[in-house]
mmCIF file of C-alpha atoms in Angstrom:
data_model
loop_
_atom_site.group_PDB
_atom_site.id
_atom_site.type_symbol
_atom_site.label_atom_id
_atom_site.label_comp_id
_atom_site.label_asym_id
_atom_site.label_seq_id
_atom_site.Cartn_x
_atom_site.Cartn_y
_atom_site.Cartn_z
ATOM 1 C CA ALA A 1 92.140 99.815 105.046
ATOM 2 C CA VAL A 2 93.106 103.453 103.741
ATOM 3 C CA ILE A 3 91.065 102.804 100.520
ATOM 4 C CA ALA A 4 88.125 101.827 102.446
ATOM 5 C CA THR A 5 88.488 104.902 104.824
ATOM 6 C CA ILE A 6 88.722 107.303 101.953
ATOM 7 C CA ALA A 7 85.607 105.791 100.296
ATOM 8 C CA GLU A 8 83.693 105.847 103.344
ATOM 9 C CA ARG A 9 84.765 109.549 103.886
ATOM 10 C CA THR A 10 84.321 110.884 100.574
ATOM 11 C CA SER A 11 81.015 109.429 99.587
ATOM 12 C CA PRO A 12 79.162 111.883 101.701
ATOM 13 C CA LEU A 13 80.665 114.663 99.595
ATOM 14 C CA GLY A 14 78.983 113.404 96.477
ATOM 15 C CA LEU A 15 81.894 111.664 95.206
ATOM 16 C CA THR A 16 80.764 108.153 94.525
ATOM 17 C CA PRO A 17 83.685 105.369 95.146
ATOM 18 C CA ASN A 18 83.688 102.533 92.831
ATOM 19 C CA PRO A 19 82.150 99.190 94.545
ATOM 20 C CA ALA A 20 84.460 97.494 96.959
ATOM 21 C CA ALA A 21 84.623 94.343 94.654
ATOM 22 C CA GLN A 22 86.131 96.631 91.958
ATOM 23 C CA ARG A 23 88.764 98.150 94.147
ATOM 24 C CA GLY A 24 92.474 97.087 94.659
ATOM 25 C CA PRO A 25 94.013 97.494 97.994
ATOM 26 C CA HIS A 26 95.975 100.396 96.555
ATOM 27 C CA LEU A 27 93.595 102.056 94.110
ATOM 28 C CA LEU A 28 90.328 103.845 94.410
ATOM 29 C CA GLY A 29 88.127 105.470 91.891
ATOM 30 C CA LEU A 30 85.750 108.371 92.851
ATOM 31 C CA ALA A 31 83.068 109.488 90.341
ATOM 32 C CA VAL A 32 83.277 113.157 90.220
ATOM 33 C CA PRO A 33 80.228 115.183 89.244
ATOM 34 C CA ASP A 34 80.722 117.504 86.200
ATOM 35 C CA ASP A 35 80.320 120.686 88.608
ATOM 36 C CA VAL A 36 83.440 119.516 90.680
ATOM 37 C CA ARG A 37 85.716 118.479 87.819
ATOM 38 C CA ASP A 38 87.335 122.056 87.542
ATOM 39 C CA THR A 39 88.024 122.572 91.382
ATOM 40 C CA VAL A 40 89.086 119.017 92.271
ATOM 41 C CA LEU A 41 92.885 119.011 91.086
ATOM 42 C CA PRO A 42 93.673 122.592 92.084
ATOM 43 C CA ALA A 43 92.139 121.921 95.737
ATOM 44 C CA LEU A 44 94.193 118.781 95.720
ATOM 45 C CA ALA A 45 97.289 120.327 94.687
ATOM 46 C CA ALA A 46 96.849 123.274 97.002
ATOM 47 C CA ALA A 47 96.770 120.572 100.010
ATOM 48 C CA ASP A 48 99.723 118.636 98.472
ATOM 49 C CA CYS A 49 97.620 115.859 97.462
ATOM 50 C CA TYR A 50 97.920 114.373 93.981
ATOM 51 C CA ALA A 51 95.506 112.256 91.966
ATOM 52 C CA ALA A 52 94.411 111.874 88.484
ATOM 53 C CA LEU A 53 91.261 112.454 86.654
ATOM 54 C CA ARG A 54 90.413 109.698 84.330
ATOM 55 C CA GLY A 55 87.377 110.345 82.345
ATOM 56 C CA ARG A 56 84.683 111.054 85.137
ATOM 57 C CA SER A 57 86.887 109.419 87.748
ATOM 58 C CA LEU A 58 89.209 110.632 90.303
ATOM 59 C CA ARG A 59 91.972 107.988 90.730
ATOM 60 C CA ILE A 60 93.528 107.763 94.095
ATOM 61 C CA SER A 61 96.358 105.434 94.888
ATOM 62 C CA PRO A 62 97.766 106.030 98.445
ATOM 63 C CA HIS A 63 101.096 104.624 99.220
ATOM 64 C CA LEU A 64 102.046 102.425 102.141
ATOM 65 C CA HIS A 65 103.540 105.390 104.117
ATOM 66 C CA VAL A 66 100.179 107.364 103.966
ATOM 67 C CA THR A 67 99.006 108.459 107.495
ATOM 68 C CA ASP A 68 95.587 109.277 109.144
ATOM 69 C CA THR A 69 96.702 112.971 108.815
ATOM 70 C CA ASP A 70 97.320 112.435 105.030
ATOM 71 C CA VAL A 71 93.831 111.115 104.580
ATOM 72 C CA ASP A 72 92.415 113.812 106.634
ATOM 73 C CA ARG A 73 94.112 116.439 104.411
ATOM 74 C CA LEU A 74 92.985 114.569 101.144
ATOM 75 C CA VAL A 75 89.287 114.632 102.532
ATOM 76 C CA GLN A 76 89.400 118.116 103.483
ATOM 77 C CA ALA A 77 90.885 119.077 100.169
ATOM 78 C CA LEU A 78 87.900 117.237 98.438
ATOM 79 C CA GLN A 79 85.480 118.803 100.713
ATOM 80 C CA ASP A 80 86.823 122.091 99.736
ATOM 81 C CA ALA A 81 86.609 121.305 96.054
ATOM 82 C CA THR A 82 83.024 120.093 96.333
ATOM 83 C CA ALA A 83 82.002 123.068 98.516
ATOM 84 C CA ALA A 84 83.568 125.559 96.042
ATOM 85 C CA SER A 85 81.505 124.015 93.272
ATOM 86 C CA ARG A 86 78.297 124.645 95.377
ATOM 87 C CA THR A 87 79.254 128.304 96.072
ATOM 88 C CA GLY A 88 80.312 128.791 92.379
#
C-alpha cells in the first residue's frame, strides 16, 4: 500500500512511476526528468529521506516501519526538488 501511495502522489510531480505490474511490494522506480536529476538527491537528503538514482530512475524502497508522516516528508522533498528545477 505504501508503494501505491507514493506512486499516486508523485506522478503529478512529473515523476513517472513504473507500471504496477513491474513493482514489488517494497520497491518503486520513478522516472526522473533530466532537469530534476541534480536537485532530487540533495532535496531528499535535506528531508532525511534516502533513495538511489539508477540510470534515469529514482529507486525508492520503503521499509515496513515507514509511516504516513515519512511518506509526506518524502513527497514534500520530491515536490521541492521538482519546483527547484522549474525555478532554476
